[in-house]
Amino acid sequence: MSEFKSLTLRVRWDEAEFDYLDQTQLPDREVWRTCRTHEDAAEAIENMRVRGAPLIGAVAALGVWLAHERGEDTRKAVQRLRNTRPTAYNLHWALDRMERTDDPRREAQRILEEDVRTNKRIGEHGARLLPDSDECTVLTHCNAGALACVDWGTALGVVRTAVQQGKNVHVIATETRPVQQGARLTCWELHRDNIPVTLIPDTAVGYVMTQGEIDAVIVGADRIALDGSVANKIGTYQIALLAHEHDIPFYVAAPTSTIDPNAKTADDIPIEHRPEEEVKTVRGVKIAPDEVPALNPAFDITPPELIDAIITEKGVIKPEHVASALHSTD
Ligand code: MRU
């Protein structure tokens, strides 16, 4: 195989380079950028031109492969890539695999191919949870879709599979301040696939829940601790609290590669803090006085008691069974 193509990546294995879709430019423009070094890959992750836990892991794996092809010290490349974004566990999972292999090209190929297969299995398990009723409305936060992965998606992979099975699913996408992955990315990819989607401001979640319009919430995850605590995009926790209050099932869709075997509880999950400029601007336009400080935690933790189930490629599990899912074979 000399080329790999997906929604987010185009890899030319024989030329030792790959292109990625620059997500900072969506939805206005589809811009593809080329990586020839592990530093290119590290910068793409740091600047969120690629983002979403599984895609961060895949791009990091490709970065190590590029370092190997160039005869560089792959241990240094791994170290550089590990320090790009602190919360997504898939980054470490992929880099650990790249460290253990003596065939970096083959291992990177496997990681890319496995991602799509894994997401399709998550989709099959998750679609069973969605009702067959006339129309089923799923609220999601941030972007846990094909754009957050090599392809297909986790939370949006569940929606895609359900639609493929003939279910009539309508998605409510939260805008997801500060960098608006919901508005820019979830709306872009669902609209592209003709899946009905309605955008709401983050502040409207409570309102739409009081209207009885939501059948289920499905979100992704950046890191899952062994006690079932889930780190995901900032704002997830408050959506989980509202879902609990309104008796709406709250599901997390994630591959088992998001489970950190070294994180016993939420206290062991590092939370990324990003520049305050992201909060004080909207797509480059200033919205707050320069003198006022802003806080910009990129993720929060949803405790296991607010999660009805975690949809993995191995099946649908209760949050208290995360540790056993990690070690079970599928
Ligand atoms: O900061 P981001 O855009 O990388 O955050 C992404 C999320 O929070 C996703 O929900 C998560 O990575 C799961 S993606 C399948």
CSV table of C-alpha atoms and ligand atoms in Angstrom, one decimal:
chain,number,residue,atom,x,y,z
A,1,MET,CA,0.0,0.0,0.0
A,2,SER,CA,1.6,3.3,-1.1
A,3,GLU,CA,-1.2,5.7,-0.2
A,4,PHE,CA,-3.7,6.0,2.6
A,5,LYS,CA,-6.7,8.5,2.3
A,6,SER,CA,-9.3,9.4,4.8
A,7,LEU,CA,-11.4,12.5,5.6
A,8,THR,CA,-8.6,14.0,7.8
A,9,LEU,CA,-5.4,12.4,6.4
A,10,ARG,CA,-3.6,11.6,3.1
A,11,VAL,CA,-0.4,9.6,3.6
A,12,ARG,CA,2.1,8.9,0.9
A,13,TRP,CA,4.1,6.1,2.5
A,14,ASP,CA,6.8,5.8,-0.2
A,15,GLU,CA,7.5,9.5,-0.2
A,16,ALA,CA,7.6,9.8,3.6
A,17,GLU,CA,5.2,12.7,3.9
A,18,PHE,CA,1.5,13.2,4.7
A,19,ASP,CA,-1.1,15.9,4.4
A,20,TYR,CA,-3.7,16.7,6.9
A,21,LEU,CA,-6.9,18.8,6.6
A,22,ASP,CA,-6.3,22.0,8.6
A,23,GLN,CA,-9.3,22.2,11.0
A,24,THR,CA,-8.6,25.8,12.0
A,25,GLN,CA,-9.7,26.8,8.5
A,26,LEU,CA,-13.1,25.0,8.6
A,27,PRO,CA,-15.9,25.6,7.7
A,28,ASP,CA,-14.7,28.4,5.4
A,29,ARG,CA,-12.0,26.7,3.5
A,30,GLU,CA,-10.7,23.1,3.0
A,31,VAL,CA,-7.0,23.6,3.3
A,32,TRP,CA,-4.6,20.6,3.2
A,33,ARG,CA,-1.1,21.0,4.7
A,34,THR,CA,1.9,18.8,4.3
A,35,CYS,CA,4.1,17.3,7.1
A,36,ARG,CA,7.6,16.1,6.3
A,37,THR,CA,9.1,16.1,9.8
A,38,HIS,CA,8.0,15.2,13.3
A,39,GLU,CA,8.2,18.9,14.2
A,40,ASP,CA,5.6,19.6,11.5
A,41,ALA,CA,3.4,17.0,13.1
A,42,ALA,CA,4.0,18.4,16.6
A,43,GLU,CA,3.1,21.9,15.5
A,44,ALA,CA,-0.1,20.8,13.8
A,45,ILE,CA,-1.2,19.1,17.1
A,46,GLU,CA,-0.2,22.0,19.3
A,47,ASN,CA,-1.9,24.6,17.2
A,48,MET,CA,-5.1,22.4,16.9
A,49,ARG,CA,-4.9,22.3,13.2
A,50,VAL,CA,-5.5,18.6,13.9
A,51,ARG,CA,-7.4,17.8,17.1
A,52,GLY,CA,-9.6,15.2,18.7
A,53,ALA,CA,-7.9,12.5,20.8
A,54,PRO,CA,-7.8,9.6,18.2
A,55,LEU,CA,-6.5,11.9,15.5
A,56,ILE,CA,-3.9,13.4,17.8
A,57,GLY,CA,-2.6,9.9,18.4
A,58,ALA,CA,-2.6,9.0,14.7
A,59,VAL,CA,-0.7,12.2,13.7
A,60,ALA,CA,1.8,11.6,16.5
A,61,ALA,CA,2.4,8.1,15.2
A,62,LEU,CA,3.0,9.5,11.7
A,63,GLY,CA,5.4,12.0,13.2
A,64,VAL,CA,7.5,9.2,14.7
A,65,TRP,CA,7.4,7.4,11.3
A,66,LEU,CA,8.7,10.5,9.6
A,67,ALA,CA,11.6,10.9,12.1
A,68,HIS,CA,12.5,7.2,11.4
A,69,GLU,CA,12.4,7.7,7.6
A,70,ARG,CA,14.7,10.7,8.0
A,71,GLY,CA,17.2,8.8,10.0
A,72,GLU,CA,16.5,10.9,13.1
A,73,ASP,CA,16.5,9.9,16.7
A,74,THR,CA,12.9,8.5,17.2
A,75,ARG,CA,13.2,8.7,21.0
A,76,LYS,CA,13.6,12.5,20.7
A,77,ALA,CA,10.7,12.7,18.3
A,78,VAL,CA,8.5,10.7,20.8
A,79,GLN,CA,9.5,13.1,23.6
A,80,ARG,CA,8.7,16.2,21.5
A,81,LEU,CA,5.3,14.8,20.4
A,82,ARG,CA,4.4,13.7,24.0
A,83,ASN,CA,4.7,17.3,25.1
A,84,THR,CA,2.2,18.7,22.6
A,85,ARG,CA,-1.2,18.4,24.3
A,86,PRO,CA,-1.4,17.0,27.8
A,87,THR,CA,-4.9,15.6,28.2
A,88,ALA,CA,-5.6,13.3,25.2
A,89,TYR,CA,-4.5,9.8,26.4
A,90,ASN,CA,-4.6,8.4,22.8
A,91,LEU,CA,-1.4,10.4,22.2
A,92,HIS,CA,0.5,8.4,24.7
A,93,TRP,CA,-1.1,5.1,23.7
A,94,ALA,CA,0.0,5.7,20.1
A,95,LEU,CA,3.5,6.9,21.0
A,96,ASP,CA,4.0,3.9,23.4
A,97,ARG,CA,3.2,1.6,20.4
A,98,MET,CA,5.6,3.5,18.2
A,99,GLU,CA,8.3,3.2,20.9
A,100,ARG,CA,7.8,-0.6,21.1
A,101,THR,CA,7.9,-1.3,17.3
A,102,ASP,CA,10.9,-2.1,15.1
A,103,ASP,CA,8.8,-1.3,12.0
A,104,PRO,CA,7.5,2.3,12.4
A,105,ARG,CA,5.9,2.4,8.9
A,106,ARG,CA,3.9,-0.8,9.5
A,107,GLU,CA,2.9,0.3,13.0
A,108,ALA,CA,1.7,3.7,11.9
A,109,GLN,CA,-0.3,2.0,9.1
A,110,ARG,CA,-1.9,-0.3,11.7
A,111,ILE,CA,-2.8,2.6,14.0
A,112,LEU,CA,-4.6,4.4,11.1
A,113,GLU,CA,-6.4,1.4,9.9
A,114,GLU,CA,-7.4,0.2,13.4
A,115,ASP,CA,-8.9,3.6,14.2
A,116,VAL,CA,-11.5,3.4,11.4
A,117,ARG,CA,-12.4,-0.3,12.3
A,118,THR,CA,-12.6,0.6,16.0
A,119,ASN,CA,-14.9,3.5,15.3
A,120,LYS,CA,-17.2,1.4,13.2
A,121,ARG,CA,-17.5,-1.1,16.0
A,122,ILE,CA,-18.3,1.7,18.5
A,123,GLY,CA,-20.9,2.8,16.0
A,124,GLU,CA,-22.5,-0.6,15.9
A,125,HIS,CA,-22.7,-1.0,19.7
A,126,GLY,CA,-23.9,2.6,20.2
A,127,ALA,CA,-26.6,2.6,17.5
A,128,ARG,CA,-28.5,-0.1,19.5
A,129,LEU,CA,-29.0,2.5,22.3
A,130,LEU,CA,-30.8,4.9,20.0
A,131,PRO,CA,-34.6,4.5,19.8
A,132,ASP,CA,-36.3,3.5,16.5
A,133,SER,CA,-38.9,6.1,17.0
A,134,ASP,CA,-40.0,8.5,14.2
A,135,GLU,CA,-37.2,10.9,15.0
A,136,CYS,CA,-34.5,10.6,17.6
A,137,THR,CA,-32.6,13.7,18.8
A,138,VAL,CA,-29.1,13.4,20.1
A,139,LEU,CA,-27.3,16.3,21.7
A,140,THR,CA,-23.5,16.3,21.3
A,141,HIS,CA,-20.7,18.6,22.4
A,142,CYS,CA,-17.5,19.7,20.7
A,143,ASN,CA,-16.5,17.4,17.8
A,144,ALA,CA,-16.1,13.7,18.4
A,145,GLY,CA,-16.7,13.0,14.7
A,146,ALA,CA,-14.8,11.8,11.7
A,147,LEU,CA,-12.7,15.1,12.0
A,148,ALA,CA,-11.6,14.1,15.5
A,149,CYS,CA,-10.4,10.7,14.2
A,150,VAL,CA,-8.8,9.1,11.1
A,151,ASP,CA,-12.4,8.7,9.9
A,152,TRP,CA,-16.0,7.8,10.9
A,153,GLY,CA,-15.9,9.3,14.5
A,154,THR,CA,-16.8,8.0,17.9
A,155,ALA,CA,-19.9,10.0,19.2
A,156,LEU,CA,-20.8,11.0,15.6
A,157,GLY,CA,-19.8,7.5,14.5
A,158,VAL,CA,-22.7,6.2,16.6
A,159,VAL,CA,-25.0,8.7,14.8
A,160,ARG,CA,-23.6,7.7,11.3
A,161,THR,CA,-24.1,4.0,12.0
A,162,ALA,CA,-27.7,4.6,13.2
A,163,VAL,CA,-28.5,6.7,10.1
A,164,GLN,CA,-27.0,4.0,7.9
A,165,GLN,CA,-29.3,1.5,9.6
A,166,GLY,CA,-32.3,3.6,8.7
A,167,LYS,CA,-32.8,5.4,12.0
A,168,ASN,CA,-34.0,9.0,11.7
A,169,VAL,CA,-31.5,10.8,13.8
A,170,HIS,CA,-31.4,14.6,14.3
A,171,VAL,CA,-28.3,16.1,16.0
A,172,ILE,CA,-28.2,19.1,18.3
A,173,ALA,CA,-24.7,20.5,18.2
A,174,THR,CA,-23.5,22.9,20.9
A,175,GLU,CA,-21.3,25.7,19.6
A,176,THR,CA,-18.5,24.8,22.0
A,177,ARG,CA,-16.7,28.0,23.0
A,178,PRO,CA,-14.0,29.0,23.0
A,179,VAL,CA,-12.8,27.6,19.7
A,180,GLN,CA,-16.2,26.4,18.4
A,181,GLN,CA,-15.5,22.8,17.4
A,182,GLY,CA,-19.3,22.2,17.5
A,183,ALA,CA,-20.3,25.1,15.2
A,184,ARG,CA,-17.3,24.9,12.9
A,185,LEU,CA,-16.6,21.1,12.7
A,186,THR,CA,-19.6,19.0,13.9
A,187,CYS,CA,-22.0,21.1,11.7
A,188,TRP,CA,-19.6,21.0,8.8
A,189,GLU,CA,-19.2,17.2,8.8
A,190,LEU,CA,-22.8,16.3,9.5
A,191,HIS,CA,-24.1,18.7,6.9
A,192,ARG,CA,-21.6,17.3,4.4
A,193,ASP,CA,-23.1,13.8,5.0
A,194,ASN,CA,-26.8,15.1,4.9
A,195,ILE,CA,-27.4,14.2,8.5
A,196,PRO,CA,-29.8,16.8,10.0
A,197,VAL,CA,-28.0,19.1,12.5
A,198,THR,CA,-29.1,22.1,14.4
A,199,LEU,CA,-26.6,24.4,16.1
A,200,ILE,CA,-27.3,25.9,19.6
A,201,PRO,CA,-25.3,28.2,21.8
A,202,ASP,CA,-23.7,26.4,24.7
A,203,THR,CA,-26.0,28.4,27.0
A,204,ALA,CA,-29.2,26.9,25.4
A,205,VAL,CA,-28.6,23.3,26.6
A,206,GLY,CA,-30.8,23.6,29.7
A,207,TYR,CA,-33.6,25.3,27.6
A,208,VAL,CA,-33.7,22.5,24.9
A,209,MET,CA,-33.7,19.9,27.6
A,210,THR,CA,-36.7,21.5,29.3
A,211,GLN,CA,-38.6,21.4,26.0
A,212,GLY,CA,-38.3,17.5,26.0
A,213,GLU,CA,-36.5,17.6,22.7
A,214,ILE,CA,-33.4,15.5,23.6
A,215,ASP,CA,-33.5,11.6,23.6
A,216,ALA,CA,-29.8,11.1,24.5
A,217,VAL,CA,-26.5,12.9,24.9
A,218,ILE,CA,-23.5,11.4,23.3
A,219,VAL,CA,-20.0,12.9,23.7
A,220,GLY,CA,-16.5,11.7,23.2
A,221,ALA,CA,-13.6,11.5,25.7
A,222,ASP,CA,-10.0,12.6,25.9
A,223,ARG,CA,-9.0,10.4,28.8
A,224,ILE,CA,-10.9,8.0,31.0
A,225,ALA,CA,-9.7,7.0,34.5
A,226,LEU,CA,-10.1,3.5,35.9
A,227,ASP,CA,-12.9,4.7,38.2
A,228,GLY,CA,-14.9,5.7,35.1
A,229,SER,CA,-14.3,9.5,35.4
A,230,VAL,CA,-14.2,11.0,31.9
A,231,ALA,CA,-12.2,14.0,30.8
A,232,ASN,CA,-13.7,15.7,27.7
A,233,LYS,CA,-14.1,19.2,26.2
A,234,ILE,CA,-14.8,21.9,28.7
A,235,GLY,CA,-18.6,22.2,29.2
A,236,THR,CA,-19.2,18.4,29.1
A,237,TYR,CA,-19.7,18.3,32.9
A,238,GLN,CA,-22.4,20.9,33.0
A,239,ILE,CA,-24.2,19.1,30.2
A,240,ALA,CA,-24.0,15.8,32.1
A,241,LEU,CA,-25.5,17.5,35.2
A,242,LEU,CA,-28.4,18.9,33.2
A,243,ALA,CA,-29.0,15.5,31.5
A,244,HIS,CA,-29.1,13.9,35.0
A,245,GLU,CA,-31.6,16.5,36.2
A,246,HIS,CA,-33.8,15.9,33.1
A,247,ASP,CA,-33.6,12.1,33.1
A,248,ILE,CA,-31.9,12.1,29.7
A,249,PRO,CA,-29.4,9.2,29.1
A,250,PHE,CA,-25.8,10.5,29.0
A,251,TYR,CA,-23.4,8.3,27.0
A,252,VAL,CA,-19.6,8.6,26.3
A,253,ALA,CA,-18.4,7.0,23.1
A,254,ALA,CA,-14.6,6.2,23.1
A,255,PRO,CA,-12.1,3.5,22.1
A,256,THR,CA,-10.4,1.6,24.9
A,257,SER,CA,-7.2,3.4,23.8
A,258,THR,CA,-8.6,6.5,25.6
A,259,ILE,CA,-8.5,4.6,29.0
A,260,ASP,CA,-5.4,5.5,30.9
A,261,PRO,CA,-4.3,2.4,32.9
A,262,ASN,CA,-2.2,4.7,35.2
A,263,ALA,CA,-5.0,7.0,36.1
A,264,LYS,CA,-7.0,5.6,39.1
A,265,THR,CA,-9.2,8.7,39.5
A,266,ALA,CA,-9.9,12.1,38.0
A,267,ASP,CA,-7.0,13.5,40.2
A,268,ASP,CA,-4.6,11.6,37.9
A,269,ILE,CA,-5.8,13.3,34.7
A,270,PRO,CA,-3.9,16.4,33.6
A,271,ILE,CA,-6.1,19.2,32.4
A,272,GLU,CA,-4.7,21.4,29.6
A,273,HIS,CA,-5.0,25.2,30.0
A,274,ARG,CA,-4.8,27.1,26.8
A,275,PRO,CA,-4.0,30.8,26.0
A,276,GLU,CA,-6.5,33.3,27.3
A,277,GLU,CA,-6.6,34.9,23.8
A,278,GLU,CA,-8.9,32.0,22.8
A,279,VAL,CA,-11.5,33.2,25.3
A,280,LYS,CA,-11.0,36.9,24.7
A,281,THR,CA,-11.5,36.6,20.9
A,282,VAL,CA,-13.9,34.9,18.5
A,283,ARG,CA,-12.1,33.9,15.3
A,284,GLY,CA,-9.6,36.8,15.7
A,285,VAL,CA,-12.2,39.4,16.8
A,286,LYS,CA,-11.7,40.9,20.2
A,287,ILE,CA,-14.7,40.5,22.6
A,288,ALA,CA,-13.3,41.5,26.0
A,289,PRO,CA,-11.2,44.4,27.4
A,290,ASP,CA,-7.5,43.7,27.1
A,291,GLU,CA,-6.9,44.3,30.8
A,292,VAL,CA,-9.3,41.6,32.1
A,293,PRO,CA,-7.8,38.1,32.6
A,294,ALA,CA,-9.5,35.0,31.2
A,295,LEU,CA,-9.4,31.4,32.3
A,296,ASN,CA,-9.2,28.8,29.6
A,297,PRO,CA,-9.3,25.2,30.8
A,298,ALA,CA,-9.7,23.0,27.7
A,299,PHE,CA,-11.3,20.0,29.4
A,300,ASP,CA,-13.4,19.1,32.5
A,301,ILE,CA,-14.2,15.9,34.3
A,302,THR,CA,-17.5,14.2,34.3
A,303,PRO,CA,-17.8,11.8,37.3
A,304,PRO,CA,-18.9,8.2,36.7
A,305,GLU,CA,-22.2,8.7,38.6
A,306,LEU,CA,-23.4,11.1,35.8
A,307,ILE,CA,-22.6,8.6,33.0
A,308,ASP,CA,-25.1,6.0,32.0
A,309,ALA,CA,-22.7,4.0,29.8
A,310,ILE,CA,-19.5,4.1,27.9
A,311,ILE,CA,-19.7,2.9,24.3
A,312,THR,CA,-16.4,1.2,23.4
A,313,GLU,CA,-15.3,-1.0,20.5
A,314,LYS,CA,-15.6,-4.0,22.9
A,315,GLY,CA,-19.2,-3.2,23.8
A,316,VAL,CA,-21.3,-0.9,26.0
A,317,ILE,CA,-20.1,-0.8,29.6
A,318,LYS,CA,-21.0,0.8,32.8
A,319,PRO,CA,-18.4,3.3,34.0
A,320,GLU,CA,-17.5,1.1,37.0
A,321,HIS,CA,-16.4,-1.6,34.6
A,322,VAL,CA,-13.7,0.5,32.8
A,323,ALA,CA,-10.8,-1.4,34.3
A,324,SER,CA,-12.1,-4.8,33.2
A,325,ALA,CA,-12.9,-3.5,29.7
A,326,LEU,CA,-9.3,-2.5,29.3
A,327,HIS,CA,-8.0,-6.0,29.9
A,328,SER,CA,-10.8,-8.0,28.2
A,329,THR,CA,-10.4,-9.3,24.7
A,330,ASP,CA,-13.2,-8.5,22.3
B,1,MRU,O1,-9.6,20.3,22.1
B,1,MRU,P1,-10.0,19.3,21.1
B,1,MRU,O2,-10.8,19.8,20.0
B,1,MRU,O3,-8.9,18.3,20.7
B,1,MRU,O4,-11.0,18.4,22.0
B,1,MRU,C1,-11.7,17.3,21.5
B,1,MRU,C2,-12.7,16.7,22.4
B,1,MRU,O5,-12.9,17.1,23.5
B,1,MRU,C3,-13.3,15.4,21.9
B,1,MRU,O6,-14.6,15.2,22.4
B,1,MRU,C4,-12.4,14.2,22.2
B,1,MRU,O7,-11.1,14.4,21.9
B,1,MRU,C5,-12.9,12.9,21.6
B,1,MRU,S1,-12.7,12.9,19.9
B,1,MRU,C6,-13.3,11.4,19.2
